[in-house]
C-alpha atoms as a PDB file:
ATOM      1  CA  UNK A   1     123.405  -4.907 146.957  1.00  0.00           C
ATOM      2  CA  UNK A   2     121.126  -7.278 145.181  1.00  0.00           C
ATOM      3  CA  UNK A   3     118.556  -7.129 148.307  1.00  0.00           C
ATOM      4  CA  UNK A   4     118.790  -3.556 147.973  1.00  0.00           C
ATOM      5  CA  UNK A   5     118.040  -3.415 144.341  1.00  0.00           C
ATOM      6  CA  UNK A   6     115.132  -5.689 144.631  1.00  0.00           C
ATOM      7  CA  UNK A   7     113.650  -3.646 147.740  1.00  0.00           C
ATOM      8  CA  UNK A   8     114.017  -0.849 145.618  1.00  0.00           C
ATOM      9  CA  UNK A   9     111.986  -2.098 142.380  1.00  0.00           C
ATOM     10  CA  UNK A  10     109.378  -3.537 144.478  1.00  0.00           C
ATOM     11  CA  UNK A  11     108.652  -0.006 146.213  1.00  0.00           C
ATOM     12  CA  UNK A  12     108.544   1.552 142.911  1.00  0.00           C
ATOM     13  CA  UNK A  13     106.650  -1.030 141.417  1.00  0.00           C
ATOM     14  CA  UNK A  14     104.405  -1.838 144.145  1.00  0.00           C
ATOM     15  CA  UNK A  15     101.425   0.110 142.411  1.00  0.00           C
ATOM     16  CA  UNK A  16     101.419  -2.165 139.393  1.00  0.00           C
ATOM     17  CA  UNK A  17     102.328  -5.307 141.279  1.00  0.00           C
ATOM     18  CA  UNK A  18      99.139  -4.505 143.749  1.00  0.00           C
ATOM     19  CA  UNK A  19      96.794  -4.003 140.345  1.00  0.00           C
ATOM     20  CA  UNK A  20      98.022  -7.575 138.991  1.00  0.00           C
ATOM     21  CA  UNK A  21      97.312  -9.358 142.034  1.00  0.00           C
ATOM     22  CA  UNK A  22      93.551  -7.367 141.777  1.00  0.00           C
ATOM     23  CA  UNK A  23      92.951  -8.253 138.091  1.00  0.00           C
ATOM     24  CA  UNK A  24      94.100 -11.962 138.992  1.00  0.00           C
ATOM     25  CA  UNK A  25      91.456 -12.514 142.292  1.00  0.00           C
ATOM     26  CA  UNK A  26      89.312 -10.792 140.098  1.00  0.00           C
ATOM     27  CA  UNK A  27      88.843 -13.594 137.658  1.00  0.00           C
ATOM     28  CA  UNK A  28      88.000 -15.937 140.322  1.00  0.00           C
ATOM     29  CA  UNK A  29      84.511 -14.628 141.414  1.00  0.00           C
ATOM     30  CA  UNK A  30      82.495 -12.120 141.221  1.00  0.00           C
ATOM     31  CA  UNK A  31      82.725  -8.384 142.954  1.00  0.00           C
ATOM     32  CA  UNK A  32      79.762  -9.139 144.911  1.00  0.00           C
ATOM     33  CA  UNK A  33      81.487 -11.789 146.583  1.00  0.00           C
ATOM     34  CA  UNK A  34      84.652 -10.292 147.480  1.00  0.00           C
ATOM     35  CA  UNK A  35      84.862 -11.756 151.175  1.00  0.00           C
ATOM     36  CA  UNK A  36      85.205 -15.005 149.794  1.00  0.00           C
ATOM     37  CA  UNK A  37      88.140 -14.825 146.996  1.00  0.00           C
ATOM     38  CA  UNK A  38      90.653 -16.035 149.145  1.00  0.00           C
ATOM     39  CA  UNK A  39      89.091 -19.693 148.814  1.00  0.00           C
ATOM     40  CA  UNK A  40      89.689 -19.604 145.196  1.00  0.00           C
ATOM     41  CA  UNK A  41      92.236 -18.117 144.833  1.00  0.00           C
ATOM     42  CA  UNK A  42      95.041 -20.852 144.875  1.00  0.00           C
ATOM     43  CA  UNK A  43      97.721 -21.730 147.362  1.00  0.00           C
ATOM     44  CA  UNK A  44     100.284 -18.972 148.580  1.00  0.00           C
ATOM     45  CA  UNK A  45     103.119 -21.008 148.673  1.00  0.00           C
ATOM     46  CA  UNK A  46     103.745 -24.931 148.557  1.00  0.00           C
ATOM     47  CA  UNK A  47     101.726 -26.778 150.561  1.00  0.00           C
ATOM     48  CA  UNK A  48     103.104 -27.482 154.321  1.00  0.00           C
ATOM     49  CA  UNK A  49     102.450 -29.582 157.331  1.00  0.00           C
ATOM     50  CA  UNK A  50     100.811 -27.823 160.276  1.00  0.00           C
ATOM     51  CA  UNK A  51     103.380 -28.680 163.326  1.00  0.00           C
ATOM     52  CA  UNK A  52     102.064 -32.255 164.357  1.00  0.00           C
ATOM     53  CA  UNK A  53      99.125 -32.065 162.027  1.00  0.00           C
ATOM     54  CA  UNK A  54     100.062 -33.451 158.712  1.00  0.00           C
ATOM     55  CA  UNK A  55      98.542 -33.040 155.383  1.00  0.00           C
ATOM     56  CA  UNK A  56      96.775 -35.471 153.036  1.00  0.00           C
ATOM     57  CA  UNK A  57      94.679 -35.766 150.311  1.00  0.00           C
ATOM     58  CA  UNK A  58      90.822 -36.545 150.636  1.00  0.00           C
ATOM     59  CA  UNK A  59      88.024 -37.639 148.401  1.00  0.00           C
ATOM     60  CA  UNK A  60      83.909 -36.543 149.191  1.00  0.00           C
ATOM     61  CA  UNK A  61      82.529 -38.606 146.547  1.00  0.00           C
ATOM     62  CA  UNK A  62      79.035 -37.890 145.077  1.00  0.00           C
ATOM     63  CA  UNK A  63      77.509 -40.494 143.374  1.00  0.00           C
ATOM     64  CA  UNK A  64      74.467 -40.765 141.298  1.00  0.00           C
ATOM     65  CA  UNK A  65      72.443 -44.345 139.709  1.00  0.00           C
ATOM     66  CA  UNK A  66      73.950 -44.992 136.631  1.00  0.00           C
ATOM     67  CA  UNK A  67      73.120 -48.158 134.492  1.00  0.00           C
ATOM     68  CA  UNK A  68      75.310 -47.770 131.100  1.00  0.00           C
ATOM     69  CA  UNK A  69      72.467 -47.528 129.086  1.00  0.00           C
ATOM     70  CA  UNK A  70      71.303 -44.252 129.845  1.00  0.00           C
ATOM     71  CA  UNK A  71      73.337 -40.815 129.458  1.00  0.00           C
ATOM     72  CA  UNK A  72      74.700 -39.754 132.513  1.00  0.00           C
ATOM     73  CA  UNK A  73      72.780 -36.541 134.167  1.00  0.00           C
ATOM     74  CA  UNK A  74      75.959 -34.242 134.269  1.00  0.00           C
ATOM     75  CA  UNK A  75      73.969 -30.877 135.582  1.00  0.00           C
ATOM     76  CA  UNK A  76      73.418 -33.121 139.055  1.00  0.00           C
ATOM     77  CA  UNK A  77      77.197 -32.862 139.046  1.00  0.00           C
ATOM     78  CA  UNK A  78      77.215 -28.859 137.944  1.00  0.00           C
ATOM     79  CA  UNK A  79      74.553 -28.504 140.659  1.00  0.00           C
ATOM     80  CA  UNK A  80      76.544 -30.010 143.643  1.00  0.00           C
ATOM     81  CA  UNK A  81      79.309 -28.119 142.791  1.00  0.00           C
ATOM     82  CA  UNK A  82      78.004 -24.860 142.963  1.00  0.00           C
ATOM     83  CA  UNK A  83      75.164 -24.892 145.609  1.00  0.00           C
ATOM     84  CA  UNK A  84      77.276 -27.894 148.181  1.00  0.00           C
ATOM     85  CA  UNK A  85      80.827 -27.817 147.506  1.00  0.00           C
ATOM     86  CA  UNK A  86      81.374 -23.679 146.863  1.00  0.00           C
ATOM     87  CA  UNK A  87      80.426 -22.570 149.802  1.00  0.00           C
ATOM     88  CA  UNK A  88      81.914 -25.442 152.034  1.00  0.00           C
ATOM     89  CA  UNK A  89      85.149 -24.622 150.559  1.00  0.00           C
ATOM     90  CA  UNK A  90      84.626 -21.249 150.966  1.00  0.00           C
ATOM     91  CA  UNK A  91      83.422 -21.959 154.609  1.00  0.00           C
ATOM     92  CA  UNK A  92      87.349 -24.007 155.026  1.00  0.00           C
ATOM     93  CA  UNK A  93      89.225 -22.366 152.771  1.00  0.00           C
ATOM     94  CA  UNK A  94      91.581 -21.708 155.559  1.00  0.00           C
ATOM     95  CA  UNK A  95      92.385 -25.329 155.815  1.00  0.00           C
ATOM     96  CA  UNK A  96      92.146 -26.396 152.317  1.00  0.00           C
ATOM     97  CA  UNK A  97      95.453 -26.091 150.477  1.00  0.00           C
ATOM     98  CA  UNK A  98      94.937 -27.923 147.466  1.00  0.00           C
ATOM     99  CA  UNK A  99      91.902 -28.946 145.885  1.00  0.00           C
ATOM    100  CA  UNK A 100      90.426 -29.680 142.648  1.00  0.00           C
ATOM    101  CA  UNK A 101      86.827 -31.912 140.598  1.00  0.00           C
ATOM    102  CA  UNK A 102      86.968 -35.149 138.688  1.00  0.00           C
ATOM    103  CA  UNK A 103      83.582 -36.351 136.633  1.00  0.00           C
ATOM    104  CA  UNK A 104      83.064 -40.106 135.614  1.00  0.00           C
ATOM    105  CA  UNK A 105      80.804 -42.199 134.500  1.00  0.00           C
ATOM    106  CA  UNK A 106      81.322 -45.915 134.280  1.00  0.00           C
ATOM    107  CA  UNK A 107      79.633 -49.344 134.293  1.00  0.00           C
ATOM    108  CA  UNK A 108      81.174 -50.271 137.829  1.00  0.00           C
ATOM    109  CA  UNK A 109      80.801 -49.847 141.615  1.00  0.00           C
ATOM    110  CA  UNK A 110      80.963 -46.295 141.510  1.00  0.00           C
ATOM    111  CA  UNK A 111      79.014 -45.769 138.554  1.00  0.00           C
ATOM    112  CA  UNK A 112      78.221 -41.720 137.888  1.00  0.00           C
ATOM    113  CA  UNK A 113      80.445 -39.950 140.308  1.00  0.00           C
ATOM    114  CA  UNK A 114      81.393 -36.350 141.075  1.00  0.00           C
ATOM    115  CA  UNK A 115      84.206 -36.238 143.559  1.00  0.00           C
ATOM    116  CA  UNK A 116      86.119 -33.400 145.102  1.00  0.00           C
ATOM    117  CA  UNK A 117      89.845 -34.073 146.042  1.00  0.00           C
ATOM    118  CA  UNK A 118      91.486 -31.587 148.820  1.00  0.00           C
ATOM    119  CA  UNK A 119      94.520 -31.459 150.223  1.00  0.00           C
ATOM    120  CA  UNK A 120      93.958 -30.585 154.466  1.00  0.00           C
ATOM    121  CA  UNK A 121      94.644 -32.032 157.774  1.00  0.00           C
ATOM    122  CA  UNK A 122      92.371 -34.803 159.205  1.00  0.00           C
ATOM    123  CA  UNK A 123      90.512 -31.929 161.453  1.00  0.00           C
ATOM    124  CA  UNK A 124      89.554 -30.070 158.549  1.00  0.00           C
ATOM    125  CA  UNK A 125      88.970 -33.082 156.186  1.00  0.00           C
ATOM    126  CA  UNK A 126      86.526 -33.991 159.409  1.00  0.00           C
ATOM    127  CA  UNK A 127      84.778 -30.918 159.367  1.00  0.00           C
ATOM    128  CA  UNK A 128      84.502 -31.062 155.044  1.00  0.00           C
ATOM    129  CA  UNK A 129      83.106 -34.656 155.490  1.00  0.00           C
ATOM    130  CA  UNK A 130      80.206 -33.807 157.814  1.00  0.00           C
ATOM    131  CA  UNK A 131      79.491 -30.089 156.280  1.00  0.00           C
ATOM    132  CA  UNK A 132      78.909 -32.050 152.610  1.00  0.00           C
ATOM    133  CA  UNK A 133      76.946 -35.248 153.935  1.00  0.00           C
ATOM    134  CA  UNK A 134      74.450 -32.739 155.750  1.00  0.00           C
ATOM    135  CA  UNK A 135      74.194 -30.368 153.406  1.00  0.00           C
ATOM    136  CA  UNK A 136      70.274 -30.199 152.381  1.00  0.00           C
ATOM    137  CA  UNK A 137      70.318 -30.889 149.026  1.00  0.00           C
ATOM    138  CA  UNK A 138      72.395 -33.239 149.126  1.00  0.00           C
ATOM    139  CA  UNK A 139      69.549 -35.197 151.154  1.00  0.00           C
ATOM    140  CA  UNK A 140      66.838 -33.751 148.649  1.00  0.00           C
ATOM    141  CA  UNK A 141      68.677 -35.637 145.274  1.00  0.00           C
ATOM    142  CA  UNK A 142      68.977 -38.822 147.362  1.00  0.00           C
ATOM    143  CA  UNK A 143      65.378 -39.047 148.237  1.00  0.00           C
ATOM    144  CA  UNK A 144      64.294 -37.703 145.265  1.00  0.00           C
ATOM    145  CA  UNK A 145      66.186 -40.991 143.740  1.00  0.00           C
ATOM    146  CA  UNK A 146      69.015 -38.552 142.007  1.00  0.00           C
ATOM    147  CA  UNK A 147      71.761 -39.521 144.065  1.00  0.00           C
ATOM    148  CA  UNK A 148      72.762 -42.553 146.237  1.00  0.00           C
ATOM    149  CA  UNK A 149      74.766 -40.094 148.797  1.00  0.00           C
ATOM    150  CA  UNK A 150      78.129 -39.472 149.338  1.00  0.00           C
ATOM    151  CA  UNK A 151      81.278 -41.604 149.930  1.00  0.00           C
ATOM    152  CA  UNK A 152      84.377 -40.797 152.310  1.00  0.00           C
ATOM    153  CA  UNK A 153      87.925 -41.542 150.529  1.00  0.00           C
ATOM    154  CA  UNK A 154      85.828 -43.713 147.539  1.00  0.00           C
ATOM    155  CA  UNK A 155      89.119 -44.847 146.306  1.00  0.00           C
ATOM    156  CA  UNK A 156      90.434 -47.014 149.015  1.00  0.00           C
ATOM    157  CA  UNK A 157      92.970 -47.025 151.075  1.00  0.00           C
ATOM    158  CA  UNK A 158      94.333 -44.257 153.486  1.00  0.00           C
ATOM    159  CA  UNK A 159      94.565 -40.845 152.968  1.00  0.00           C
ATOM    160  CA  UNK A 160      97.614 -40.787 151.033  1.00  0.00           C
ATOM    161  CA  UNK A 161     100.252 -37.912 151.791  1.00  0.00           C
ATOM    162  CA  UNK A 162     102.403 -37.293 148.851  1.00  0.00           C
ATOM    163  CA  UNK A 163     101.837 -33.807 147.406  1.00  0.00           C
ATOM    164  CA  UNK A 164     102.131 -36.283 144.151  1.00  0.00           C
ATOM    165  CA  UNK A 165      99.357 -38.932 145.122  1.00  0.00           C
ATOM    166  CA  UNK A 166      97.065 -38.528 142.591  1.00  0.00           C
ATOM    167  CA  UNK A 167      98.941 -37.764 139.207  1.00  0.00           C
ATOM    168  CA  UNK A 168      99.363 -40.427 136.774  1.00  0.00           C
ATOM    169  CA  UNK A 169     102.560 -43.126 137.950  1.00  0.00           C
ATOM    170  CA  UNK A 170     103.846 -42.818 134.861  1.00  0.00           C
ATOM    171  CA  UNK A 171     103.795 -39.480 134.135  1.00  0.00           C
ATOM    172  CA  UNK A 172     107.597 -37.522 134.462  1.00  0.00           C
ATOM    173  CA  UNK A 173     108.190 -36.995 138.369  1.00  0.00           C
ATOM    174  CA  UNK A 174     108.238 -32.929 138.182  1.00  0.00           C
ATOM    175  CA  UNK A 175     105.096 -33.359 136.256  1.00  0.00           C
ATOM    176  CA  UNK A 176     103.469 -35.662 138.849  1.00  0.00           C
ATOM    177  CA  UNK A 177     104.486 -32.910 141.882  1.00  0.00           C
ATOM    178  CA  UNK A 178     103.307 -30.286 139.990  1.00  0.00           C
ATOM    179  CA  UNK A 179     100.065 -31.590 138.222  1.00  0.00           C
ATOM    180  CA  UNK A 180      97.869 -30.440 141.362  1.00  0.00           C
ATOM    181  CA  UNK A 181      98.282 -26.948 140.742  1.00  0.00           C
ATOM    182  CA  UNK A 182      97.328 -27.171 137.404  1.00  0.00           C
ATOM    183  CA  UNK A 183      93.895 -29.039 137.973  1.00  0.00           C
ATOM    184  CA  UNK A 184      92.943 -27.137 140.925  1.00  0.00           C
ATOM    185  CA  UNK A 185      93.291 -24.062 137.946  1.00  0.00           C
ATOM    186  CA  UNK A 186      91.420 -25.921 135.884  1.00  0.00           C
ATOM    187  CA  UNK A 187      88.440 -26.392 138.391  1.00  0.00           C
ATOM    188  CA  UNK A 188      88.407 -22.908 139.461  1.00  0.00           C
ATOM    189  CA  UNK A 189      88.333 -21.986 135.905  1.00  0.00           C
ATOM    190  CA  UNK A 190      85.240 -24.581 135.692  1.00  0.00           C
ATOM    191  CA  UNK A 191      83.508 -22.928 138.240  1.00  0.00           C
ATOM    192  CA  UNK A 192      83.666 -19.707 137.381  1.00  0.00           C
ATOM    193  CA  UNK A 193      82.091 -20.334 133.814  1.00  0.00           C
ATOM    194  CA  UNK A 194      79.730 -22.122 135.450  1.00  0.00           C
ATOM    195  CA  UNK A 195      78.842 -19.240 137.764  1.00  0.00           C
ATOM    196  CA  UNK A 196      78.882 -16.707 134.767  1.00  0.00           C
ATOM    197  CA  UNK A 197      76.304 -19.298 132.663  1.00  0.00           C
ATOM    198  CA  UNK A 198      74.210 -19.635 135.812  1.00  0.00           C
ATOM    199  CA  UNK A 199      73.644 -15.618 136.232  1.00  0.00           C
ATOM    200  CA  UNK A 200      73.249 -15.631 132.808  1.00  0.00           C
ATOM    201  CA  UNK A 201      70.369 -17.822 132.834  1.00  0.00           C
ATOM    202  CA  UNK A 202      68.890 -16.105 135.822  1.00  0.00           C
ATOM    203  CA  UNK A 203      67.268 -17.477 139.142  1.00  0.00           C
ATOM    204  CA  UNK A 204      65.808 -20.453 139.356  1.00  0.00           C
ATOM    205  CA  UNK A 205      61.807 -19.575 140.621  1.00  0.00           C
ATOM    206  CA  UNK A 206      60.644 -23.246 141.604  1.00  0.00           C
ATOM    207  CA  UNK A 207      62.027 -24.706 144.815  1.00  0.00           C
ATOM    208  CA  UNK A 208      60.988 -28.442 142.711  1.00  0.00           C
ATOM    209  CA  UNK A 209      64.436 -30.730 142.530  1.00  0.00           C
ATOM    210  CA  UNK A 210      63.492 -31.305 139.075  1.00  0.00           C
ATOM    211  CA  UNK A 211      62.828 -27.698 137.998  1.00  0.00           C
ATOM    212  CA  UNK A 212      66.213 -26.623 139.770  1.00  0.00           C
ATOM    213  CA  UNK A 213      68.051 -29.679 137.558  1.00  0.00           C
ATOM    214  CA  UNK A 214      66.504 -28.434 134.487  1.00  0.00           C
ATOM    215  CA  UNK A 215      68.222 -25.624 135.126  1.00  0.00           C
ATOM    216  CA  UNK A 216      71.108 -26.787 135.659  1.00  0.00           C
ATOM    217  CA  UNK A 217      70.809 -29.380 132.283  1.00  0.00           C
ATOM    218  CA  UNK A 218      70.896 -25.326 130.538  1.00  0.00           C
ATOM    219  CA  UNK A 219      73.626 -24.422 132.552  1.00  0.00           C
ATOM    220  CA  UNK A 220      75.464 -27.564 132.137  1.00  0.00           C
ATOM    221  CA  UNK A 221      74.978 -27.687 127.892  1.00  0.00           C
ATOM    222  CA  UNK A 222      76.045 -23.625 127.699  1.00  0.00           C
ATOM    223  CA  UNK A 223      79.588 -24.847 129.659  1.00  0.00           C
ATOM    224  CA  UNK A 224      79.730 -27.701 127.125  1.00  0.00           C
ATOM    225  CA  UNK A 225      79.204 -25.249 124.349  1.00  0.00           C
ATOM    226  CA  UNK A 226      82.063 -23.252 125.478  1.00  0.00           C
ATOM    227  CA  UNK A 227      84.160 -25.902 125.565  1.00  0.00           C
ATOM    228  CA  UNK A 228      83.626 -27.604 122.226  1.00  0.00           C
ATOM    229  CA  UNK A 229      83.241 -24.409 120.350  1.00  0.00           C
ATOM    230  CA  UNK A 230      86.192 -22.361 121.921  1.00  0.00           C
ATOM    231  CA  UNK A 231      88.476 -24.715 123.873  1.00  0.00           C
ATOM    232  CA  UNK A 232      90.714 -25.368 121.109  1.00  0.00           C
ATOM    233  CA  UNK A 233      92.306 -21.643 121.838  1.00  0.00           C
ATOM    234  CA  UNK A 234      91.018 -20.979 125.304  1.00  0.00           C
ATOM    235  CA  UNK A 235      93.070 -23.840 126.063  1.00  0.00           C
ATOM    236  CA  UNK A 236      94.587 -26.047 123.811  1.00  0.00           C
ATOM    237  CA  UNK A 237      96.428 -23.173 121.985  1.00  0.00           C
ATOM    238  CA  UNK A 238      97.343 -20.928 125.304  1.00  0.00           C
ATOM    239  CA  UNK A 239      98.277 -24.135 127.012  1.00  0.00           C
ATOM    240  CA  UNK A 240     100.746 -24.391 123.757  1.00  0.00           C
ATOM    241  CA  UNK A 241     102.105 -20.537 124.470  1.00  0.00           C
ATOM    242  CA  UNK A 242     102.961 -21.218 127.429  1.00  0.00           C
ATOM    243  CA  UNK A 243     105.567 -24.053 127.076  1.00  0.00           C
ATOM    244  CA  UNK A 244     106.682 -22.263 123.829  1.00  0.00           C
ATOM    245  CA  UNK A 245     104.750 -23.126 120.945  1.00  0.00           C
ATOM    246  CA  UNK A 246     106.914 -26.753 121.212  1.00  0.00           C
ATOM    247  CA  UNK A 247     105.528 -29.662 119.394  1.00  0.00           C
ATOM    248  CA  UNK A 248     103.581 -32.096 121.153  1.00  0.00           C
ATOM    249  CA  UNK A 249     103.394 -35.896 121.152  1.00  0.00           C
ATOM    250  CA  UNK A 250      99.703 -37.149 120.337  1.00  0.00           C
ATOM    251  CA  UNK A 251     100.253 -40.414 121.358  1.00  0.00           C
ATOM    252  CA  UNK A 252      96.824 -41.694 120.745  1.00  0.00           C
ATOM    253  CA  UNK A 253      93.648 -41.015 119.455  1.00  0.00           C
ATOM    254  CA  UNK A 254      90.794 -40.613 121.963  1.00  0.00           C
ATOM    255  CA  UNK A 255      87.121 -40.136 122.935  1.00  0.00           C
ATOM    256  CA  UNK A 256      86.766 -38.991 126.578  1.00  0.00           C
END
């Protein structure tokens, strides 16, 4: 009876159900580039092997000179991700389940570095690899002297298979399993204001490296606008909603 009665509600509601699912790919990209949603969208269901072919996660690994003394260029970052990694992952989102950015900067061996983590199977992680490293402007920062290239799995080790593998150790355990989904959210949502800034803006003319990362320094400072200016709703408060308005531990005081 209870299969009935949900068969039932979904007919009737199937209008409304189909409209939420529209609104929600809608706010990945834009309408012009509707063929290529799916990649952005998120994964349909948890994660699974492929038969003999077993997932893991994956690091490509941009990484840019970086001293300590000098400010880190953050648009090269905002550039790579929009004009080398979009449309790779679009190119594999078939075989990218999970995937999300992390930006650093630090006085060590990997200095300034812009990496993108993605769950997949070695044969897509393969294919990823060489689609990035050949990518043309990835060439054009390195000889230009913006970039020193890219790095396969930059944090050591092997490919590490636990859904879990890179959350926090001493975060809850639920949290740790779950915290992919949130970040890959997170860098979607990233993305897409940096899309929105970057038509905004308008085209870049010159075909010069340096005029095309002056650019992106505009696009780059509009993002960080947004963020400083509105991110304490946008996100801290909604973030808040959604677990309930329940009071949260600052455990520390802290400059990122």
């Amino acid at each position: 009876m209870k299969t009935n009665n949900a068969a039932l509600y979904l007919r009737r509601h199937k209008a409304l159900i189909l409209s939420i699912l529209m609104v929600l790919q809608g706010c990945a990209l834009t309408p012009s580039e509707n063929h290529t949603r799916e990649a952005f969208i998120g994964p349909r269901g948890l994660p699974e092997d492929k038969g003999d072919m077993p997932l893991f996660w994956w690091q490509a690994c941009f990484r840019m000179p970086y001293s300590g003394f000098e400010t880190p260029n953050w648009a090269i970052d905002v550039m790579l991700a929009q004009r080398v990694v979009r449309p790779a992952l679009e190119r594999h989102a078939e075989g990218v389940n999970l995937w999300r950015f992390h930006r650093r900067a630090g006085v060590d061996e990997a200095g300034h570095q812009f990496s993108l983590l993605f769950y997949a199977t070695e044969i897509t992680a393969i294919a990823l690899f060489n689609e990035l490293e050949a990518a043309p402007l990835v060439k054009r920062l390195a000889e230009a002297g913006y970039s020193t290239g890219m790095v396969r799995n930059c944090r050591g080790g092997k490919p590490e298979h636990a859904l879990s593998a890179h959350s926090d150790p001493a975060w809850n355990k639920h949290l740790r399993q779950a915290w992919a989904y949130f970040i890959m959210g997170a860098s979607v949502h990233w993305l897409a204001l940096v899309e929105g800034v970057d038509r905004e803006i308008g085209v870049v003319k010159s075909d010069e490296i340096d005029e095309q990362l002056h650019h992106y320094e505009a696009v780059n400072s509009k993002v960080t606008a947004i963020w400083r200016s509105q991110g304490q709703h946008a996100y801290l408060h909604q973030l808040a909603a959604i677990f309930g308005y329940e009071p949260l531990e600052i455990q520390m005081l802290m400059q990122f």
